[in-house]
Coordinates of C-alpha atoms in Angstrom, one line a residue:
M7 CA 0.0 0.0 0.0
T8 CA 1.1 3.6 -0.3
E9 CA 1.7 5.7 2.8
G10 CA -1.4 7.1 4.5
P11 CA -2.5 8.9 7.6
R12 CA -2.2 5.8 9.7
Q13 CA 1.6 6.2 9.7
G14 CA 1.4 9.2 12.0
A15 CA 0.4 12.1 9.6
D16 CA -2.7 12.7 11.7
Q17 CA -0.8 13.0 14.9
P18 CA 0.4 16.4 16.4
R19 CA 4.0 17.0 15.6
P20 CA 5.9 16.7 18.8
D21 CA 8.2 19.5 20.0
S22 CA 11.9 18.7 20.0
D23 CA 14.6 19.7 22.5
N24 CA 16.9 20.4 19.6
E25 CA 17.4 24.0 18.6
D26 CA 17.2 25.2 15.0
H27 CA 20.4 27.3 15.0
G28 CA 19.0 30.4 16.7
H29 CA 15.5 30.1 15.2
G30 CA 14.0 28.7 18.4
H31 CA 12.5 25.2 18.9
H32 CA 11.4 23.2 16.0
A33 CA 9.2 20.2 15.5
D34 CA 10.7 16.9 14.4
H35 CA 9.7 15.6 11.1
L36 CA 7.2 12.7 11.1
W37 CA 8.5 9.4 9.7
A38 CA 6.5 9.5 6.5
E39 CA 7.1 13.2 6.1
A40 CA 10.9 12.8 6.4
R41 CA 10.9 9.9 4.0
Q42 CA 8.9 11.9 1.4
L43 CA 11.1 15.0 1.9
A44 CA 14.3 13.0 1.4
F45 CA 12.9 11.8 -2.0
D46 CA 11.5 15.2 -3.1
C47 CA 14.6 17.3 -2.2
A48 CA 16.9 15.6 -4.8
T49 CA 17.0 16.0 -8.6
P50 CA 18.0 12.9 -10.7
I51 CA 21.6 12.9 -11.7
P52 CA 21.9 13.5 -15.5
S53 CA 22.9 10.6 -17.7
G54 CA 26.5 10.4 -18.9
P55 CA 29.1 8.1 -20.5
V56 CA 30.5 5.2 -18.4
A57 CA 33.2 2.8 -19.3
L58 CA 31.9 -0.7 -20.3
K59 CA 33.5 -2.3 -17.2
D60 CA 31.6 0.0 -14.9
S61 CA 28.3 -0.3 -16.8
L62 CA 27.0 -3.6 -15.4
G63 CA 23.7 -3.1 -13.6
R64 CA 23.3 0.5 -14.9
I65 CA 20.2 1.6 -16.8
L66 CA 21.0 2.4 -20.5
A67 CA 20.1 6.0 -21.3
S68 CA 20.3 5.9 -25.1
D69 CA 19.9 3.2 -27.8
V70 CA 23.0 1.4 -29.0
H71 CA 23.3 0.9 -32.7
A72 CA 25.8 -1.1 -34.8
L73 CA 28.6 1.2 -35.9
Q74 CA 29.4 -1.2 -38.7
D75 CA 28.4 -4.7 -39.9
L76 CA 28.7 -7.5 -37.2
P77 CA 30.9 -9.2 -38.0
H78 CA 32.5 -6.5 -40.1
Y79 CA 34.4 -9.0 -42.2
A80 CA 33.9 -12.6 -43.5
S81 CA 35.6 -14.9 -41.0
S82 CA 36.3 -18.6 -40.6
A83 CA 34.1 -20.6 -38.2
M84 CA 36.6 -23.4 -38.0
D85 CA 40.3 -24.1 -37.8
G86 CA 41.4 -25.6 -41.2
W87 CA 41.9 -24.2 -44.7
A88 CA 40.3 -21.6 -46.8
V89 CA 39.7 -23.2 -50.2
N90 CA 38.6 -22.2 -53.7
G91 CA 36.9 -24.9 -55.8
S92 CA 37.3 -28.6 -55.4
G93 CA 40.3 -30.5 -54.3
P94 CA 43.0 -31.5 -54.2
W95 CA 44.3 -28.0 -53.5
I96 CA 47.7 -26.5 -53.8
L97 CA 48.7 -24.7 -50.6
V98 CA 49.6 -21.0 -50.8
E99 CA 50.7 -18.5 -48.1
P100 CA 47.9 -17.0 -45.9
G101 CA 46.6 -13.7 -47.1
H102 CA 47.0 -14.2 -50.8
R103 CA 44.1 -14.3 -53.2
L104 CA 43.1 -17.9 -53.9
A105 CA 42.8 -19.1 -57.5
P106 CA 40.7 -22.2 -58.3
H107 CA 42.1 -25.3 -56.6
Q108 CA 44.2 -23.4 -54.1
A109 CA 44.0 -23.3 -50.3
S110 CA 45.6 -21.5 -47.4
P111 CA 45.7 -22.3 -43.6
I112 CA 43.1 -20.4 -41.5
V113 CA 42.1 -20.3 -37.8
T114 CA 38.7 -19.7 -36.2
G115 CA 37.8 -16.1 -36.6
G116 CA 40.5 -15.5 -39.2
L117 CA 39.9 -13.2 -42.1
V118 CA 38.7 -15.2 -45.2
P119 CA 41.1 -14.4 -48.0
P120 CA 39.9 -13.1 -51.4
G121 CA 38.8 -15.8 -53.7
A122 CA 37.9 -18.3 -50.9
K123 CA 34.6 -20.1 -51.4
A124 CA 34.5 -22.2 -48.3
V125 CA 36.5 -23.5 -45.3
L126 CA 37.6 -27.1 -45.0
R127 CA 37.8 -28.0 -41.3
S128 CA 41.1 -29.5 -40.1
E129 CA 39.5 -32.9 -39.3
S130 CA 38.4 -33.2 -42.9
G131 CA 41.7 -32.7 -44.7
I132 CA 45.0 -34.6 -45.0
M133 CA 48.3 -33.7 -46.6
S134 CA 49.1 -35.8 -49.6
T135 CA 51.1 -35.5 -52.8
D136 CA 50.1 -35.2 -56.5
D137 CA 51.4 -37.2 -59.4
D138 CA 54.5 -35.1 -59.5
G139 CA 55.2 -35.6 -55.8
L140 CA 54.3 -32.1 -54.8
P141 CA 52.4 -31.5 -51.5
V142 CA 48.7 -31.0 -51.9
L143 CA 45.7 -30.8 -49.5
A144 CA 43.2 -33.6 -50.1
L145 CA 39.9 -34.7 -48.5
G146 CA 40.2 -37.2 -45.7
G147 CA 39.4 -38.0 -42.1
T148 CA 35.8 -37.0 -41.4
A149 CA 35.2 -35.5 -44.9
K150 CA 32.1 -36.3 -46.9
P151 CA 31.9 -36.4 -50.7
G152 CA 31.5 -32.9 -52.0
D153 CA 33.0 -31.2 -48.9
P154 CA 33.2 -28.3 -48.3
R155 CA 30.0 -26.9 -49.8
N156 CA 30.1 -23.4 -51.2
G157 CA 30.1 -21.0 -48.2
Q158 CA 30.4 -23.7 -45.6
H159 CA 32.1 -22.7 -42.3
I160 CA 32.3 -19.0 -43.3
R161 CA 30.7 -16.4 -41.1
K162 CA 29.4 -13.7 -43.5
A163 CA 29.9 -10.0 -42.8
G164 CA 26.8 -8.5 -41.3
E165 CA 25.5 -12.0 -40.2
E166 CA 24.7 -10.8 -36.7
A167 CA 23.8 -7.2 -37.4
E168 CA 24.0 -4.7 -40.2
E169 CA 25.4 -1.2 -39.8
G170 CA 22.9 1.1 -38.1
E171 CA 20.8 -1.8 -36.7
L172 CA 19.5 -1.4 -33.1
L173 CA 21.4 -3.7 -30.8
I174 CA 20.4 -2.6 -27.3
K175 CA 17.3 -0.5 -26.5
A176 CA 17.4 2.3 -24.0
G177 CA 15.9 1.6 -20.6
V178 CA 17.3 -1.9 -20.0
V179 CA 19.3 -2.8 -17.0
L180 CA 22.7 -3.8 -18.5
N181 CA 23.8 -7.4 -18.0
P182 CA 27.1 -9.1 -19.0
A183 CA 25.7 -10.1 -22.4
H184 CA 24.8 -6.5 -23.2
L185 CA 28.4 -5.4 -22.3
A186 CA 29.9 -8.1 -24.5
L187 CA 27.6 -7.1 -27.4
A188 CA 28.5 -3.5 -27.0
A189 CA 32.2 -4.4 -27.1
L190 CA 31.6 -6.4 -30.3
A191 CA 30.1 -3.3 -31.7
G192 CA 33.2 -1.3 -30.9
R193 CA 31.9 0.6 -28.0
D194 CA 34.2 1.7 -25.2
E195 CA 31.5 3.5 -23.2
L196 CA 27.8 3.5 -22.8
E197 CA 25.4 6.4 -22.0
V198 CA 23.7 5.4 -18.7
L199 CA 21.3 7.1 -16.3
G200 CA 23.0 8.9 -13.4
K201 CA 23.7 7.2 -10.2
P202 CA 24.9 8.8 -6.9
V203 CA 28.4 8.3 -5.7
V204 CA 28.5 8.0 -1.9
K205 CA 31.4 8.8 0.3
L206 CA 31.5 7.4 3.8
L207 CA 32.8 9.4 6.7
L208 CA 33.3 7.1 9.7
T209 CA 33.9 8.9 13.0
G210 CA 34.8 8.1 16.5
S211 CA 38.2 7.9 18.3
E212 CA 36.9 5.0 20.4
V213 CA 36.2 2.8 17.3
V214 CA 38.5 -0.1 16.5
T215 CA 38.5 -1.9 13.2
S216 CA 39.7 -5.4 14.2
G217 CA 39.8 -7.8 17.0
V218 CA 37.9 -7.8 20.3
P219 CA 37.5 -4.3 21.7
A220 CA 38.7 -3.5 25.2
P221 CA 36.4 -1.8 27.7
G222 CA 35.8 1.8 26.5
R223 CA 36.4 0.8 22.9
V224 CA 33.8 -0.4 20.4
R225 CA 34.1 -2.4 17.2
D226 CA 33.5 -0.7 13.9
T227 CA 30.1 -2.0 12.6
Y228 CA 29.9 0.4 9.6
G229 CA 33.2 -0.2 7.7
P230 CA 32.4 -3.9 6.8
Q231 CA 28.8 -3.4 5.6
L232 CA 27.8 0.2 5.0
G233 CA 29.2 0.5 1.5
A234 CA 27.5 -2.7 0.5
V235 CA 24.1 -1.5 1.8
V236 CA 24.7 1.8 -0.2
E237 CA 25.1 -0.3 -3.3
L238 CA 21.9 -2.3 -2.5
L239 CA 20.1 1.0 -2.2
G240 CA 21.2 2.1 -5.6
G241 CA 24.3 4.1 -4.8
I242 CA 27.9 3.8 -6.0
R243 CA 30.4 3.1 -3.3
G244 CA 32.9 6.0 -3.3
G245 CA 35.7 6.8 -0.9
Q246 CA 35.8 5.8 2.8
V247 CA 37.5 8.0 5.4
K248 CA 37.9 7.4 9.1
V249 CA 38.3 10.4 11.4
G250 CA 38.5 11.1 15.1
D251 CA 36.3 13.3 17.3
S252 CA 37.9 16.8 16.7
Y253 CA 36.1 19.5 14.8
E254 CA 39.1 20.0 12.5
E255 CA 39.0 16.3 11.5
W256 CA 35.3 16.6 10.7
L257 CA 35.9 19.6 8.4
A258 CA 38.8 17.8 6.7
G259 CA 36.6 14.8 6.2
L260 CA 33.9 16.8 4.6
D261 CA 36.3 18.5 2.3
E262 CA 35.8 17.2 -1.2
G263 CA 39.4 17.6 -2.4
E264 CA 40.5 17.1 -6.0
P265 CA 38.5 14.3 -7.7
T266 CA 40.4 11.7 -9.6
A267 CA 39.5 8.7 -11.8
E268 CA 39.8 6.5 -8.7
T269 CA 37.9 8.9 -6.4
P270 CA 35.1 10.6 -8.4
P271 CA 33.3 13.5 -6.8
A272 CA 30.7 12.5 -4.3
D273 CA 27.0 13.3 -4.6
V274 CA 26.2 12.1 -1.1
V275 CA 28.4 12.0 2.1
I276 CA 27.1 9.6 4.8
T277 CA 28.6 10.3 8.3
T278 CA 28.3 8.1 11.3
G279 CA 27.8 9.6 14.8
G280 CA 28.2 13.2 15.6
T281 CA 24.5 14.1 15.2
G282 CA 23.8 14.6 19.0
K283 CA 24.4 17.6 21.2
S284 CA 27.6 16.7 23.0
G285 CA 30.9 18.5 22.7
T286 CA 32.1 15.9 20.2
D287 CA 29.1 16.1 18.0
H288 CA 30.1 18.5 15.2
F289 CA 27.7 17.7 12.3
R290 CA 25.6 20.9 12.5
R291 CA 28.5 23.2 13.2
A292 CA 30.5 21.8 10.3
V293 CA 27.5 22.1 7.9
A294 CA 26.9 25.7 9.0
E295 CA 30.6 26.7 8.5
L296 CA 30.5 25.1 5.0
G297 CA 27.5 27.2 4.1
G298 CA 25.1 24.3 4.0
R299 CA 21.5 24.1 5.2
L300 CA 19.6 21.5 7.2
L301 CA 16.8 19.8 5.4
I302 CA 16.0 17.3 8.2
D303 CA 17.0 17.8 11.8
G304 CA 15.5 15.1 13.9
I305 CA 12.7 12.6 13.1
A306 CA 9.9 11.6 15.5
M307 CA 10.9 7.9 15.3
R308 CA 12.6 5.4 17.4
P309 CA 15.3 4.3 17.0
G310 CA 17.0 7.0 14.9
H311 CA 15.6 10.2 16.3
P312 CA 18.9 12.2 15.9
A313 CA 18.9 11.9 12.1
V314 CA 20.2 14.9 10.1
L315 CA 20.1 15.6 6.3
A316 CA 21.8 18.6 5.0
E317 CA 22.7 20.1 1.6
L318 CA 26.0 21.9 0.9
P319 CA 26.5 24.8 -1.5
D320 CA 28.4 22.5 -4.0
G321 CA 25.3 20.3 -4.3
R322 CA 26.4 17.5 -2.1
F323 CA 23.9 16.0 0.4
V324 CA 25.2 15.0 3.8
L325 CA 23.3 12.4 5.7
G326 CA 24.1 12.1 9.4
L327 CA 23.5 8.7 10.9
P328 CA 23.3 8.2 14.6
G329 CA 26.2 6.4 16.3
N330 CA 24.2 3.4 17.4
P331 CA 24.2 0.8 14.7
L332 CA 20.5 -0.2 14.6
A333 CA 19.4 3.4 14.8
A334 CA 21.8 4.2 11.9
M335 CA 20.3 1.5 9.8
M336 CA 16.8 2.7 10.4
V337 CA 17.8 6.2 9.4
L338 CA 19.5 4.8 6.3
F339 CA 16.3 3.0 5.3
T340 CA 14.1 6.0 6.1
V341 CA 16.1 8.9 4.6
G342 CA 19.0 7.3 2.7
A343 CA 17.0 5.0 0.6
P344 CA 14.6 7.6 -0.8
L345 CA 17.4 10.1 -1.3
L346 CA 19.5 7.6 -3.3
A347 CA 16.4 6.5 -5.3
A348 CA 15.6 10.0 -6.3
L349 CA 19.2 10.8 -7.4
G350 CA 19.4 7.6 -9.3
H351 CA 16.1 8.0 -11.3
G352 CA 14.3 5.5 -9.1
K353 CA 11.0 5.5 -7.3
L354 CA 10.1 5.9 -3.7
G355 CA 9.8 2.4 -2.3
E356 CA 6.3 1.3 -1.4
V357 CA 5.3 0.5 2.1
G358 CA 3.3 -2.7 2.5
E359 CA 1.4 -4.2 5.3
V360 CA 1.9 -7.3 7.5
P361 CA -0.4 -8.8 10.2
C362 CA 1.2 -7.9 13.6
G363 CA 2.0 -10.8 15.9
A364 CA 1.8 -8.8 19.1
T365 CA -0.1 -6.0 20.7
L366 CA 2.1 -2.9 20.8
D367 CA 1.2 0.0 23.1
A368 CA 0.8 3.5 21.9
D369 CA 3.7 5.9 21.9
P370 CA 2.0 9.2 21.0
R371 CA 5.2 11.1 20.4
R372 CA 6.8 9.0 17.7
T373 CA 6.8 6.2 15.2
R374 CA 8.6 3.0 16.1
L375 CA 10.6 0.9 13.6
L376 CA 10.8 -2.7 14.7
P377 CA 12.6 -5.5 12.9
F378 CA 10.3 -8.6 12.7
R379 CA 10.3 -12.2 11.8
F380 CA 7.3 -14.1 10.3
V381 CA 6.0 -16.7 12.8
Y382 CA 3.1 -18.7 11.5
G383 CA 2.3 -15.9 9.1
L384 CA 2.4 -13.1 11.7
A385 CA 5.0 -10.4 12.0
S386 CA 6.6 -11.0 15.4
P387 CA 8.8 -8.2 16.7
A388 CA 12.4 -9.3 17.0
Q389 CA 14.2 -9.6 20.3
H390 CA 17.6 -7.8 20.7
A391 CA 16.3 -4.8 18.8
G392 CA 17.8 -2.0 21.0
S393 CA 19.3 1.0 19.2
G394 CA 22.9 -0.3 19.8
M395 CA 22.1 -4.0 18.8
M396 CA 22.3 -5.7 15.4
R397 CA 21.2 -9.3 16.4
G398 CA 17.5 -8.7 15.8
L399 CA 18.0 -7.1 12.4
A400 CA 20.4 -9.8 11.3
S401 CA 17.7 -12.4 11.5
A402 CA 14.7 -10.2 10.5
D403 CA 12.4 -10.6 7.5
G404 CA 11.5 -6.9 7.4
V405 CA 10.8 -3.8 9.5
M406 CA 7.4 -2.8 10.8
V407 CA 6.4 0.8 11.1
V408 CA 4.4 1.1 14.3
P409 CA 2.2 4.3 14.3
P410 CA 2.1 6.4 17.4
H411 CA -1.3 5.1 18.4
G412 CA 0.0 1.5 18.6
V413 CA -1.3 -1.7 17.1
Q414 CA -3.4 -4.6 18.2
M415 CA -2.4 -8.2 17.6
G416 CA -3.6 -9.4 14.2
E417 CA -4.0 -5.9 12.9
L418 CA -2.3 -4.9 9.7
V419 CA 0.7 -2.7 10.3
P420 CA 2.8 -0.8 7.7
A421 CA 6.1 -2.5 7.0
F422 CA 8.9 -2.5 4.4
P423 CA 11.3 -5.2 3.3
L424 CA 15.1 -5.2 3.9
P425 CA 17.3 -4.2 1.0
W426 CA 19.0 -7.6 1.1
G427 CA 15.8 -9.7 1.6
P428 CA 12.8 -10.8 -0.4
P429 CA 9.7 -8.6 -0.9
L430 CA 6.9 -8.7 1.6
P431 CA 4.2 -11.2 0.9
Q432 CA 0.9 -9.8 -0.4
P433 CA -1.9 -9.9 2.3
K434 CA -4.6 -12.4 1.4
E435 CA -7.9 -10.7 0.8
D436 CA -11.1 -12.1 2.3
K437 CA -13.2 -12.7 -0.8
A438 CA -16.4 -13.0 1.3
K439 CA -15.9 -9.6 2.8
K440 CA -14.6 -6.3 1.4
P441 CA -11.5 -5.2 3.3
S442 CA -12.2 -2.2 5.6
T443 CA -10.4 -0.4 8.3
R444 CA -12.9 -1.5 10.8
T445 CA -12.4 -5.2 10.0
A446 CA -8.6 -4.7 10.1
R447 CA -8.7 -3.2 13.6
K448 CA -10.5 -6.2 15.2
A449 CA -8.1 -8.2 17.4
P450 CA -8.4 -11.1 19.8
S451 CA -8.6 -10.2 23.5
G452 CA -6.8 -12.1 26.3
P453 CA -3.9 -14.5 26.0
V454 CA -3.4 -16.2 22.6
D455 CA -3.1 -20.0 22.3
W456 CA -0.2 -20.2 19.8
S457 CA -0.6 -24.0 19.6
A458 CA -3.7 -23.4 17.5
L459 CA -1.6 -21.8 14.8
S460 CA 0.6 -24.8 14.3
G461 CA -2.3 -27.1 13.2

């Protein structure tokens, strides 16, 4: 289903304790509102040429036509000899025009010499001598009488495509066969739709990248997976920089520097941590000093409330993820996914519905995002789903979007699939009754006998 008022749009926007840079208090964005804003704020990146090796999985922006005949010359389909007329044949050097009863060696794909009428495969010929004792090529081995027929084992020029013929139509997602065909056609680049390059700025002096962390230290959970998630969401993994907690390091990390072929300019920078209000949280100050503006500063959701999205004067977007890993993933799904989709000519992902496997109390101030697993067809909230945990998400089938007014067991609740998982199943409609909100809100009272569901 598409997003509707049941996702919190009808709830009063809660006041936030965050200040809006001297403009007083501001209200956090609602979950659906933040998601839509992240999609609407971006303009699709224009199409451009990309090297063949980098085109896999990209969307072709313009038709590919044959620049010349394919193949562009008559070639041999076999190893053997190019021949003119019937045998036996006198052998001549490769490349020379063949007169009747002459032959020259040729390999698969080799240029058929002028005068050649057919190719005799190597298994069908033997070397012999004529009446004068001179070497000649004769039929033998697997040859049949009359071999080779005129034109046999010759790939004609233009056999696959003629010059100007359409080879690949715009709009397709390029696969390996497309790239091979484009290479055959002499293309070095293909015009593809734009796709955002994403730079990762990983922060935190207490973060270690290997081994078991000591007390006071934490293991890096972003470096091993964040770039891969960006690619699943439609971005291109760009550079990755790790900085400490000083303001100067933050500013240096946000500096674009001189782009190179290995490090193209970023369209989006994703930061980890630094979105709170402590002395080591520099996101807002750095954005302000660079002349940027905040588009989203806090979302009425849990986990992931301290989410920030900004735009810099050079056109880059900066998405600030909270430091806690599950909260960061929820912000990435809520804000990052729509932003990357918009930049990459995609669509805002649809939010489906799943039947909830538990009664979840109201939390009037915010939307809750809960990883869930399907248990007997019901979406059961995962355990180990605190903002600093990843165990619940690692085994989840999707994420439910619990509205501020809560949800009753058995009621349909908004949900979305994980980027690495299958789509959500379509709810089964009751053919005897038309689906309605009133029917959907009915839920059993009292304890539920789960054993009845296993029958």
